Amino acid sequence: MSELIRFGVSMEAELLDHFDHLITERGYKNRSEAIRDLIRNELVQEEWKKSDAEAVGTLTIIYNHHVRELTHVLTSVQHQYTKEIITTTHIHLDHDNCLEILALKGTTEKIRKIADQLIAMKGVKHGKLVMTTTGKSV
Amino acid sequence: MSELIRFGVSMEAELLDHFDHLITERGYKNRSEAIRDLIRNELVQEEWKKSDAEAVGTLTIIYNHHVRELTHVLTSVQHQYTKEIITTTHIHLDHDNCLEILALKGTTEKIRKIADQLIAMKGVKHGKLVMTTTGKSV
Amino acid sequence: MSELIRFGVSMEAELLDHFDHLITERGYKNRSEAIRDLIRNELVQEEWKKSDAEAVGTLTIIYNHHVRELTHVLTSVQHQYTKEIITTTHIHLDHDNCLEILALKGTTEKIRKIADQLIAMKGVKHGKLVMTTTGKSV
Amino acid sequence: MSELIRFGVSMEAELLDHFDHLITERGYKNRSEAIRDLIRNELVQEEWKKSDAEAVGTLTIIYNHHVRELTHVLTSVQHQYTKEIITTTHIHLDHDNCLEILALKGTTEKIRKIADQLIAMKGVKHGKLVMTTTGKSV
């Protein structure tokens, strides 16, 4: 971790008051941490605009494991991407529905492609990709 | 406008460096203004979670004015909400397509309802609501 | 407008039931129109991933016109982009706050750049860009 | 799973053509599956507007495990929510950075609250909540 720098920020009393209220509600201990989080979030979004940036993503899918061949196909496809898929967590939600979470590492373009392919499968009811970071630059 | 308050924020040198780079690219003159914008954006999003908060919105719709009755119906509906619709700007994009922008003021719930109703109309190809603020609390 | 095509869609009764409920609430007259809107929205988002696609956008900004020089600077900057800015609508929200809506046409990259620059200005409290379409391809 | 229903959708040839192109790129085998996914996504977003709806979420956080006490505090907090946290997957990204993914089940309000609290912690660099579904209603 690099050296800590301290700098001043000016703000109207009323705006600061609203901000303090919001971050207290969200559980922040101090303004610096809340501001750093806003900044990091902005930087991560920016990284994901570049298709060749090295990034981390997690894909959450909900699927019905009774759909014929789905479990088999999901496994096959995931095996094509062993370089990018770090791990897969599987949770049995109820008799029909499974929750599967994949941790992915690679270029933003590749991660998006894998996510699109898995979400498109018949039986996968819902899928969402979280675009996050390797943590190196934030 | 209320009194200006100055406070200190601490951050790793590397994170600050990335932030400075981003805000320069976006045209910010200084960090305070960029941080205030991040904070205001967060507060506006929070306001829109309350259905009865007084807010401002703009609705952008793209429609084909050749669709039978559409222009007439759009006008009729808008006349039901003269209290909320401050103004409507109309632009002729090409021979077929119109761009219409409505400025709205009211509760977040009412603004959403008007937007839903107009976007749902046959002939309205695309519609998006911007949720912004009266500016009073930010 | 091109020829109308009709095709079949299959869906679980329960899912269709939930969908029918949702679109009735939003004011849709029939499923086809609601499905077309979901599709168009997806296509517009896709268009905006290409930096050189011709698009339409509207920028909504809220600003305090008492901030020194802001009105003047906003006008100057807007005059640099007369090719892209089709029209500007100005609304006096209260004694301090203005709502300004710009209709823009150009490449997605250029529209984003103009939006970034205006939102970054001191005194502009909140700004949001709506990314929409020329209507030609949807 | 409930009975399958088939219904007709009408669309301009050109719009359908663009849609077919998009879904082929994303790996869909047929239009029905792509349309069902668009619909389910809309329904899931709608569910998350109700604070007391039963839902499933996954929280992805990136943190620096060298930050004093963080690992300990993260574990303590998670133990307050054993009813909602189904499982936690931990991945060592590099010497400093950890990726942690929590699968959560509960009301949308409770899931959001847990996510806010964990994201707010000092040392947690980035956090994103995926709002998904138990799969029962979609």
Short mmCIF file of C-alpha atoms in Angstrom, two decimals, chain C residues 56-109:
data_model
loop_
_atom_site.label_atom_id
_atom_site.label_comp_id
_atom_site.label_asym_id
_atom_site.label_seq_id
_atom_site.Cartn_x
_atom_site.Cartn_y
_atom_site.Cartn_z
CA VAL C 56 -29.05 11.05 -29.78
CA GLY C 57 -28.71 12.03 -26.15
CA THR C 58 -30.29 14.45 -23.75
CA LEU C 59 -28.33 16.01 -20.93
CA THR C 60 -30.17 17.25 -17.86
CA ILE C 61 -28.31 19.60 -15.55
CA ILE C 62 -29.33 21.37 -12.37
CA TYR C 63 -27.30 24.41 -11.49
CA ASN C 64 -27.19 27.45 -9.30
CA HIS C 65 -27.17 30.48 -11.55
CA HIS C 66 -25.74 32.64 -8.76
CA VAL C 67 -22.39 30.90 -9.03
CA ARG C 68 -20.14 33.53 -10.52
CA GLU C 69 -19.60 33.32 -14.27
CA LEU C 70 -21.42 29.98 -14.57
CA THR C 71 -24.22 31.11 -16.87
CA HIS C 72 -21.66 32.80 -19.07
CA VAL C 73 -19.31 29.80 -19.16
CA LEU C 74 -22.15 27.34 -19.81
CA THR C 75 -23.21 29.40 -22.80
CA SER C 76 -19.65 29.67 -24.13
CA VAL C 77 -19.04 25.97 -23.92
CA GLN C 78 -22.34 25.18 -25.56
CA HIS C 79 -21.36 27.46 -28.44
CA GLN C 80 -18.34 25.25 -29.11
CA TYR C 81 -20.70 22.41 -29.90
CA THR C 82 -23.32 23.99 -32.11
CA LYS C 83 -22.99 21.04 -34.47
CA GLU C 84 -24.04 18.57 -31.75
CA ILE C 85 -26.40 20.63 -29.58
CA ILE C 86 -29.77 20.73 -31.32
CA THR C 87 -31.55 22.77 -28.70
CA THR C 88 -31.37 23.87 -25.07
CA THR C 89 -34.40 24.26 -22.83
CA HIS C 90 -34.04 26.35 -19.72
CA ILE C 91 -36.37 26.26 -16.72
CA HIS C 92 -36.23 28.48 -13.64
CA LEU C 93 -36.89 26.06 -10.78
CA ASP C 94 -36.69 28.55 -7.94
CA HIS C 95 -34.78 31.66 -6.94
CA ASP C 96 -31.44 29.81 -7.09
CA ASN C 97 -31.81 26.67 -9.15
CA CYS C 98 -32.05 26.21 -12.90
CA LEU C 99 -32.91 23.11 -14.88
CA GLU C 100 -31.34 22.97 -18.30
CA ILE C 101 -31.96 20.23 -20.83
CA LEU C 102 -29.78 19.85 -23.92
CA ALA C 103 -30.75 17.72 -26.89
CA LEU C 104 -27.62 16.35 -28.55
CA LYS C 105 -26.90 14.48 -31.77
CA GLY C 106 -23.54 13.04 -32.77
CA THR C 107 -21.27 10.12 -32.09
CA THR C 108 -21.72 8.49 -28.69
CA GLU C 109 -18.15 9.48 -27.84
#
